[in-house]
Amino acid sequence: MNADEAAPLKEAIAAFGKHLRVERGVSPHTLRAYLGDLDDLCGYAIAVGVTEPEELDIGVLRAWLARQHALGRARATLARRTAAARAFTAYLHRRGLLQNDPGPLLGTPKAQRDLPVVFTQDDASRLLDTVDTQGPLGLRDLAVLEVLYGTGVRVSELCGLDIDDLDTERRTVRVLGKGGRERTVPVGEPALRAAQDWLRAGRPALANEGSGPALFLGARGGRLHPTSARRIVHGRIAEVGGVPDLSPHGLRHSAATHLLEGGADLRSVQEILGHASLQTTQLYTHVSAERLKQVHRQAHPRGTA
């Protein structure tokens, strides 16, 4: 089969990608994931002789997913690929390219959610209280860690912050989250103090004409990139030793867990984290429960068999 014969299906996937980006405003990460899944579906469909969108039926989709399972794909991957296929066939059906939508007939593999590794509150204190703040990069790194842990923002959200997003009087930060949703997040005193020290004595030393309004800067003066922020987190944790090697997302998990351990209600944590669904936030109740059970086993005289 030549490329021309497969063009209609590939063109439909490209049009769907544009729809996701322009009309639905999905994040670049989600867009890449969905298009990667659909490229895989396209490759399978072409291999079995399907080249037109109208030929995508339930048999083709189930056979593709069965092959994914046979290849050992994780349940989370299978669930996402099922969701991508459903969204694509629904789009084709709305556009009149598919007479009957097979998407609703697909079962959804239940994704296994492993409980995230998090800091204890003592771990977080050890990290944040021992960061070497010598020089502008030291001030920046402490501010990055404090804001990540103190607000629970995603690393992409942190790197997207501008100076004006930080309201020192109200002690809040304005965050642009997934899907372009804006939220206001409280900032604790240590994070606020670290950010102010960075703005006063660190940022001016790195800023240049290309810095723009970015709150956090890289070593060359440009806006801090998420990859660099991840490197900062891993590097500073390695300097402490004896605590889990967490990513920025691990600090977000830790912040959520510690909020719940401190008595915050689930809805408030959902608002702070910017979760669209409360179900996502409920994961942290399981984390807290597991930690409580661990404490009970260690501390109670009859906590173990």
mmCIF file of C-alpha atoms in Angstrom:
data_model
loop_
_atom_site.group_PDB
_atom_site.id
_atom_site.type_symbol
_atom_site.label_atom_id
_atom_site.label_comp_id
_atom_site.label_asym_id
_atom_site.label_seq_id
_atom_site.Cartn_x
_atom_site.Cartn_y
_atom_site.Cartn_z
ATOM 1 C CA MET A 1 0.000 0.000 0.000
ATOM 2 C CA ASN A 2 1.440 3.376 -0.982
ATOM 3 C CA ALA A 3 1.303 6.650 0.925
ATOM 4 C CA ASP A 4 -1.377 8.134 -1.352
ATOM 5 C CA GLU A 5 -3.816 5.338 -0.516
ATOM 6 C CA ALA A 6 -3.370 6.011 3.212
ATOM 7 C CA ALA A 7 -3.628 9.807 2.851
ATOM 8 C CA PRO A 8 -7.344 10.191 3.794
ATOM 9 C CA LEU A 9 -6.878 8.634 7.226
ATOM 10 C CA LYS A 10 -3.689 10.597 7.900
ATOM 11 C CA GLU A 11 -5.362 13.825 6.800
ATOM 12 C CA ALA A 12 -8.269 13.137 9.140
ATOM 13 C CA ILE A 13 -5.853 12.696 12.059
ATOM 14 C CA ALA A 14 -4.088 15.950 11.164
ATOM 15 C CA ALA A 15 -7.440 17.767 11.034
ATOM 16 C CA PHE A 16 -8.385 16.288 14.398
ATOM 17 C CA GLY A 17 -5.094 17.521 15.841
ATOM 18 C CA LYS A 18 -5.867 21.033 14.631
ATOM 19 C CA HIS A 19 -9.322 20.769 16.171
ATOM 20 C CA LEU A 20 -7.836 19.796 19.533
ATOM 21 C CA ARG A 21 -5.307 22.622 19.438
ATOM 22 C CA VAL A 22 -7.468 25.458 18.077
ATOM 23 C CA GLU A 23 -11.034 24.689 19.134
ATOM 24 C CA ARG A 24 -10.567 22.717 22.326
ATOM 25 C CA GLY A 25 -7.337 24.338 23.500
ATOM 26 C CA VAL A 26 -5.777 21.157 24.870
ATOM 27 C CA SER A 27 -2.296 21.341 26.347
ATOM 28 C CA PRO A 28 0.733 20.574 24.134
ATOM 29 C CA HIS A 29 1.389 17.472 26.246
ATOM 30 C CA THR A 30 -2.135 16.106 25.712
ATOM 31 C CA LEU A 31 -1.977 16.946 22.009
ATOM 32 C CA ARG A 32 1.300 15.052 21.565
ATOM 33 C CA ALA A 33 -0.043 12.058 23.471
ATOM 34 C CA TYR A 34 -3.288 11.839 21.488
ATOM 35 C CA LEU A 35 -1.608 12.298 18.117
ATOM 36 C CA GLY A 36 0.990 9.679 19.029
ATOM 37 C CA ASP A 37 -1.775 7.252 19.932
ATOM 38 C CA LEU A 38 -3.654 7.951 16.710
ATOM 39 C CA ASP A 39 -0.507 7.615 14.616
ATOM 40 C CA ASP A 40 -0.141 4.144 16.114
ATOM 41 C CA LEU A 41 -3.784 3.395 15.300
ATOM 42 C CA CYS A 42 -3.236 4.673 11.767
ATOM 43 C CA GLY A 43 -0.218 2.416 11.305
ATOM 44 C CA TYR A 44 -2.213 -0.590 12.457
ATOM 45 C CA ALA A 45 -5.235 0.313 10.320
ATOM 46 C CA ILE A 46 -3.103 0.681 7.210
ATOM 47 C CA ALA A 47 -1.435 -2.671 7.906
ATOM 48 C CA VAL A 48 -4.836 -4.391 7.891
ATOM 49 C CA GLY A 49 -6.004 -2.572 4.767
ATOM 50 C CA VAL A 50 -8.002 0.317 6.276
ATOM 51 C CA THR A 51 -7.243 3.649 4.586
ATOM 52 C CA GLU A 52 -10.477 5.656 4.850
ATOM 53 C CA PRO A 53 -11.925 7.161 8.047
ATOM 54 C CA GLU A 54 -15.289 5.571 7.241
ATOM 55 C CA GLU A 55 -13.684 2.124 7.508
ATOM 56 C CA LEU A 56 -12.796 2.534 11.188
ATOM 57 C CA ASP A 57 -15.263 0.186 12.850
ATOM 58 C CA ILE A 58 -15.439 -1.469 16.254
ATOM 59 C CA GLY A 59 -13.615 -4.540 14.957
ATOM 60 C CA VAL A 60 -10.570 -2.531 13.865
ATOM 61 C CA LEU A 61 -10.453 -0.555 17.125
ATOM 62 C CA ARG A 62 -10.785 -3.640 19.328
ATOM 63 C CA ALA A 63 -8.150 -5.518 17.344
ATOM 64 C CA TRP A 64 -5.772 -2.566 17.658
ATOM 65 C CA LEU A 65 -6.289 -2.343 21.422
ATOM 66 C CA ALA A 66 -5.920 -6.122 21.760
ATOM 67 C CA ARG A 67 -2.573 -5.868 20.015
ATOM 68 C CA GLN A 68 -1.535 -3.094 22.416
ATOM 69 C CA HIS A 69 -2.414 -5.381 25.317
ATOM 70 C CA ALA A 70 -0.452 -8.245 23.771
ATOM 71 C CA LEU A 71 2.568 -5.947 23.464
ATOM 72 C CA GLY A 72 2.437 -5.378 27.210
ATOM 73 C CA ARG A 73 1.249 -1.783 27.260
ATOM 74 C CA ALA A 74 0.444 -0.471 30.721
ATOM 75 C CA ARG A 75 -3.186 -0.142 31.711
ATOM 76 C CA ALA A 76 -2.807 3.620 31.922
ATOM 77 C CA THR A 77 -1.536 3.667 28.325
ATOM 78 C CA LEU A 78 -4.394 1.451 27.164
ATOM 79 C CA ALA A 79 -6.910 3.716 28.909
ATOM 80 C CA ARG A 80 -5.435 6.804 27.241
ATOM 81 C CA ARG A 81 -5.365 5.169 23.815
ATOM 82 C CA THR A 82 -8.981 4.117 24.238
ATOM 83 C CA ALA A 83 -9.868 7.716 25.119
ATOM 84 C CA ALA A 84 -7.952 9.015 22.080
ATOM 85 C CA ALA A 85 -9.759 6.582 19.762
ATOM 86 C CA ARG A 86 -13.133 7.536 21.240
ATOM 87 C CA ALA A 87 -12.462 11.242 20.820
ATOM 88 C CA PHE A 88 -11.276 10.718 17.238
ATOM 89 C CA THR A 89 -14.257 8.628 16.122
ATOM 90 C CA ALA A 90 -16.667 11.070 17.787
ATOM 91 C CA TYR A 91 -14.995 13.866 15.822
ATOM 92 C CA LEU A 92 -15.257 11.895 12.569
ATOM 93 C CA HIS A 93 -18.925 11.174 13.246
ATOM 94 C CA ARG A 94 -19.720 14.841 13.905
ATOM 95 C CA ARG A 95 -17.960 15.802 10.666
ATOM 96 C CA GLY A 96 -19.947 13.254 8.676
ATOM 97 C CA LEU A 97 -16.853 11.160 7.902
ATOM 98 C CA LEU A 98 -18.107 8.186 9.881
ATOM 99 C CA GLN A 99 -21.703 7.032 9.634
ATOM 100 C CA ASN A 100 -21.790 5.205 12.967
ATOM 101 C CA ASP A 101 -19.531 6.077 15.899
ATOM 102 C CA PRO A 102 -17.969 2.886 17.333
ATOM 103 C CA GLY A 103 -16.288 4.750 20.201
ATOM 104 C CA PRO A 104 -19.029 4.239 22.818
ATOM 105 C CA LEU A 105 -18.802 0.479 22.266
ATOM 106 C CA LEU A 106 -15.208 0.388 23.480
ATOM 107 C CA GLY A 107 -14.650 -0.707 27.061
ATOM 108 C CA THR A 108 -12.284 1.418 29.126
ATOM 109 C CA PRO A 109 -9.397 -0.432 30.767
ATOM 110 C CA LYS A 110 -9.226 0.704 34.370
ATOM 111 C CA ALA A 111 -5.915 2.444 34.851
ATOM 112 C CA GLN A 112 -3.891 1.226 37.794
ATOM 113 C CA ARG A 113 -2.906 4.204 39.909
ATOM 114 C CA ASP A 114 0.145 3.610 42.068
ATOM 115 C CA LEU A 115 0.325 5.810 45.118
ATOM 116 C CA PRO A 116 2.927 8.544 44.547
ATOM 117 C CA VAL A 117 6.077 8.752 46.621
ATOM 118 C CA VAL A 118 6.002 11.892 48.759
ATOM 119 C CA PHE A 119 8.125 13.663 51.315
ATOM 120 C CA THR A 120 7.325 13.517 54.968
ATOM 121 C CA GLN A 121 6.936 16.972 56.457
ATOM 122 C CA ASP A 122 10.356 16.535 58.055
ATOM 123 C CA ASP A 123 11.849 15.663 54.642
ATOM 124 C CA ALA A 124 10.456 18.889 53.193
ATOM 125 C CA SER A 125 11.873 20.919 56.065
ATOM 126 C CA ARG A 126 15.298 19.292 55.702
ATOM 127 C CA LEU A 127 15.401 20.185 52.031
ATOM 128 C CA LEU A 128 14.150 23.750 52.286
ATOM 129 C CA ASP A 129 16.100 24.658 55.407
ATOM 130 C CA THR A 130 19.460 23.511 54.038
ATOM 131 C CA VAL A 131 19.550 24.997 50.513
ATOM 132 C CA ASP A 132 22.732 26.975 49.903
ATOM 133 C CA THR A 133 21.483 30.440 48.906
ATOM 134 C CA GLN A 134 24.885 31.854 47.966
ATOM 135 C CA GLY A 135 24.682 33.898 44.756
ATOM 136 C CA PRO A 136 21.736 34.584 42.462
ATOM 137 C CA LEU A 137 21.317 30.927 41.465
ATOM 138 C CA GLY A 138 21.117 29.878 45.103
ATOM 139 C CA LEU A 139 18.403 32.446 45.759
ATOM 140 C CA ARG A 140 16.550 31.304 42.647
ATOM 141 C CA ASP A 141 16.767 27.622 43.507
ATOM 142 C CA LEU A 142 15.368 28.150 46.996
ATOM 143 C CA ALA A 143 12.527 30.261 45.585
ATOM 144 C CA VAL A 144 11.761 27.574 42.985
ATOM 145 C CA LEU A 145 11.615 24.847 45.634
ATOM 146 C CA GLU A 146 9.598 26.938 48.081
ATOM 147 C CA VAL A 147 7.036 27.972 45.463
ATOM 148 C CA LEU A 148 6.691 24.443 44.056
ATOM 149 C CA TYR A 149 6.133 22.937 47.488
ATOM 150 C CA GLY A 150 4.349 25.908 49.035
ATOM 151 C CA THR A 151 1.734 26.267 46.297
ATOM 152 C CA GLY A 152 1.567 22.814 44.679
ATOM 153 C CA VAL A 153 1.773 24.291 41.170
ATOM 154 C CA ARG A 154 2.883 22.201 38.221
ATOM 155 C CA VAL A 155 6.410 22.794 36.938
ATOM 156 C CA SER A 156 5.054 24.188 33.651
ATOM 157 C CA GLU A 157 2.868 26.591 35.632
ATOM 158 C CA LEU A 158 5.840 27.691 37.728
ATOM 159 C CA CYS A 159 7.939 28.420 34.654
ATOM 160 C CA GLY A 160 5.059 30.341 33.075
ATOM 161 C CA LEU A 161 4.756 32.773 35.984
ATOM 162 C CA ASP A 162 5.442 36.458 35.410
ATOM 163 C CA ILE A 163 6.533 38.913 38.091
ATOM 164 C CA ASP A 164 3.094 40.537 38.160
ATOM 165 C CA ASP A 165 1.446 37.186 38.846
ATOM 166 C CA LEU A 166 2.861 37.310 42.374
ATOM 167 C CA ASP A 167 0.716 39.482 44.656
ATOM 168 C CA THR A 168 2.809 40.104 47.747
ATOM 169 C CA GLU A 169 0.098 42.063 49.549
ATOM 170 C CA ARG A 170 -2.600 39.413 49.170
ATOM 171 C CA ARG A 171 -0.019 36.609 49.397
ATOM 172 C CA THR A 172 -1.325 34.880 46.308
ATOM 173 C CA VAL A 173 -0.061 33.898 42.886
ATOM 174 C CA ARG A 174 -2.071 33.911 39.665
ATOM 175 C CA VAL A 175 -1.542 30.648 37.779
ATOM 176 C CA LEU A 176 -2.472 29.735 34.217
ATOM 177 C CA GLY A 177 -3.200 26.020 34.299
ATOM 178 C CA LYS A 178 -4.283 23.277 31.925
ATOM 179 C CA GLY A 179 -6.738 24.247 29.225
ATOM 180 C CA GLY A 180 -6.003 27.926 29.798
ATOM 181 C CA ARG A 181 -7.841 27.876 33.143
ATOM 182 C CA GLU A 182 -6.678 30.597 35.501
ATOM 183 C CA ARG A 183 -6.704 30.211 39.263
ATOM 184 C CA THR A 184 -5.424 32.087 42.294
ATOM 185 C CA VAL A 185 -3.299 30.108 44.740
ATOM 186 C CA PRO A 186 -2.281 31.143 48.274
ATOM 187 C CA VAL A 187 1.443 31.560 48.917
ATOM 188 C CA GLY A 188 2.853 30.814 52.356
ATOM 189 C CA GLU A 189 5.244 33.154 54.133
ATOM 190 C CA PRO A 190 8.442 31.111 53.487
ATOM 191 C CA ALA A 191 7.711 30.873 49.736
ATOM 192 C CA LEU A 192 6.809 34.546 49.568
ATOM 193 C CA ARG A 193 9.972 35.543 51.422
ATOM 194 C CA ALA A 194 12.155 33.375 49.167
ATOM 195 C CA ALA A 195 10.531 34.831 46.037
ATOM 196 C CA GLN A 196 11.040 38.391 47.292
ATOM 197 C CA ASP A 197 14.700 37.709 48.120
ATOM 198 C CA TRP A 198 15.163 36.321 44.596
ATOM 199 C CA LEU A 199 13.490 39.355 43.029
ATOM 200 C CA ARG A 200 15.508 41.770 45.114
ATOM 201 C CA ALA A 201 18.976 40.258 45.103
ATOM 202 C CA GLY A 202 19.020 37.423 42.564
ATOM 203 C CA ARG A 203 16.998 38.168 39.472
ATOM 204 C CA PRO A 204 18.658 41.537 38.673
ATOM 205 C CA ALA A 205 22.013 39.759 38.411
ATOM 206 C CA LEU A 206 20.729 37.394 35.702
ATOM 207 C CA ALA A 207 18.212 39.580 33.871
ATOM 208 C CA ASN A 208 18.932 40.840 30.351
ATOM 209 C CA GLU A 209 16.983 42.188 27.376
ATOM 210 C CA GLY A 210 15.507 38.780 26.662
ATOM 211 C CA SER A 211 14.213 38.161 30.179
ATOM 212 C CA GLY A 212 10.865 39.832 29.652
ATOM 213 C CA PRO A 213 8.459 39.655 32.591
ATOM 214 C CA ALA A 214 9.391 36.084 33.596
ATOM 215 C CA LEU A 215 9.467 35.548 37.337
ATOM 216 C CA PHE A 216 12.091 32.801 37.226
ATOM 217 C CA LEU A 217 15.125 32.965 34.954
ATOM 218 C CA GLY A 218 17.674 30.487 33.705
ATOM 219 C CA ALA A 219 21.412 31.005 34.087
ATOM 220 C CA ARG A 220 21.526 32.903 30.779
ATOM 221 C CA GLY A 221 18.693 35.251 31.646
ATOM 222 C CA GLY A 222 15.854 33.668 29.661
ATOM 223 C CA ARG A 223 12.649 32.317 31.153
ATOM 224 C CA LEU A 224 13.361 29.216 33.220
ATOM 225 C CA HIS A 225 12.546 26.062 31.265
ATOM 226 C CA PRO A 226 10.737 23.118 32.913
ATOM 227 C CA THR A 227 13.696 20.848 32.128
ATOM 228 C CA SER A 228 15.996 23.198 34.035
ATOM 229 C CA ALA A 229 13.520 23.394 36.913
ATOM 230 C CA ARG A 230 13.486 19.590 37.139
ATOM 231 C CA ARG A 231 17.292 19.589 37.178
ATOM 232 C CA ILE A 232 17.259 22.122 40.014
ATOM 233 C CA VAL A 233 14.903 19.988 42.097
ATOM 234 C CA HIS A 234 16.822 16.739 41.610
ATOM 235 C CA GLY A 235 20.179 18.461 42.183
ATOM 236 C CA ARG A 236 19.159 20.185 45.391
ATOM 237 C CA ILE A 237 17.563 17.022 46.776
ATOM 238 C CA ALA A 238 20.767 15.086 46.020
ATOM 239 C CA GLU A 239 22.722 17.623 48.093
ATOM 240 C CA VAL A 240 20.582 16.876 51.143
ATOM 241 C CA GLY A 241 20.730 13.085 51.024
ATOM 242 C CA GLY A 242 18.549 10.731 52.977
ATOM 243 C CA VAL A 243 15.286 11.944 51.409
ATOM 244 C CA PRO A 244 13.422 10.541 48.374
ATOM 245 C CA ASP A 245 14.590 11.807 44.997
ATOM 246 C CA LEU A 246 11.403 13.541 43.915
ATOM 247 C CA SER A 247 10.589 15.434 40.740
ATOM 248 C CA PRO A 248 8.762 18.784 40.786
ATOM 249 C CA HIS A 249 5.563 16.762 40.472
ATOM 250 C CA GLY A 250 6.628 14.867 43.572
ATOM 251 C CA LEU A 251 6.751 18.186 45.425
ATOM 252 C CA ARG A 252 3.222 18.857 44.161
ATOM 253 C CA HIS A 253 2.128 15.445 45.467
ATOM 254 C CA SER A 254 3.798 16.234 48.788
ATOM 255 C CA ALA A 255 2.083 19.615 49.061
ATOM 256 C CA ALA A 256 -1.346 18.050 48.457
ATOM 257 C CA THR A 257 -0.723 15.249 50.939
ATOM 258 C CA HIS A 258 0.478 17.630 53.649
ATOM 259 C CA LEU A 259 -2.526 19.911 53.114
ATOM 260 C CA LEU A 260 -4.875 16.995 53.726
ATOM 261 C CA GLU A 261 -2.840 15.797 56.687
ATOM 262 C CA GLY A 262 -3.156 19.292 58.122
ATOM 263 C CA GLY A 263 -6.939 19.215 57.906
ATOM 264 C CA ALA A 264 -7.659 20.878 54.539
ATOM 265 C CA ASP A 265 -10.875 19.721 52.886
ATOM 266 C CA LEU A 266 -10.767 17.940 49.554
ATOM 267 C CA ARG A 267 -12.556 20.695 47.616
ATOM 268 C CA SER A 268 -10.048 23.310 48.767
ATOM 269 C CA VAL A 269 -7.135 21.111 47.721
ATOM 270 C CA GLN A 270 -8.812 20.595 44.357
ATOM 271 C CA GLU A 271 -9.011 24.377 43.868
ATOM 272 C CA ILE A 272 -5.407 24.905 44.915
ATOM 273 C CA LEU A 273 -4.080 22.200 42.591
ATOM 274 C CA GLY A 274 -6.316 23.200 39.684
ATOM 275 C CA HIS A 275 -7.786 19.726 39.180
ATOM 276 C CA ALA A 276 -10.757 19.692 36.832
ATOM 277 C CA SER A 277 -12.127 16.595 38.563
ATOM 278 C CA LEU A 278 -12.403 15.893 42.272
ATOM 279 C CA GLN A 279 -11.640 12.257 41.466
ATOM 280 C CA THR A 280 -8.050 13.238 40.661
ATOM 281 C CA THR A 281 -7.664 14.956 44.024
ATOM 282 C CA GLN A 282 -9.071 11.941 45.869
ATOM 283 C CA LEU A 283 -5.857 10.064 45.127
ATOM 284 C CA TYR A 284 -4.237 12.033 47.957
ATOM 285 C CA THR A 285 -6.727 10.772 50.509
ATOM 286 C CA HIS A 286 -5.369 7.292 49.794
ATOM 287 C CA VAL A 287 -1.817 8.581 50.205
ATOM 288 C CA SER A 288 -2.699 10.068 53.587
ATOM 289 C CA ALA A 289 -4.488 6.884 54.650
ATOM 290 C CA GLU A 290 -1.465 4.758 53.747
ATOM 291 C CA ARG A 291 0.811 7.067 55.727
ATOM 292 C CA LEU A 292 -1.505 6.885 58.735
ATOM 293 C CA LYS A 293 -1.473 3.093 58.572
ATOM 294 C CA GLN A 294 2.316 3.129 58.430
ATOM 295 C CA VAL A 295 2.500 5.402 61.479
ATOM 296 C CA HIS A 296 0.037 3.150 63.298
ATOM 297 C CA ARG A 297 2.066 0.031 62.538
ATOM 298 C CA GLN A 298 5.241 1.701 63.769
ATOM 299 C CA ALA A 299 3.868 3.491 66.822
ATOM 300 C CA HIS A 300 1.009 1.448 68.259
ATOM 301 C CA PRO A 301 1.979 -1.401 70.590
ATOM 302 C CA ARG A 302 -0.455 -3.666 68.758
ATOM 303 C CA GLY A 303 0.031 -2.180 65.324
ATOM 304 C CA THR A 304 1.734 -5.312 63.991
ATOM 305 C CA ALA A 305 0.873 -8.958 64.244
#
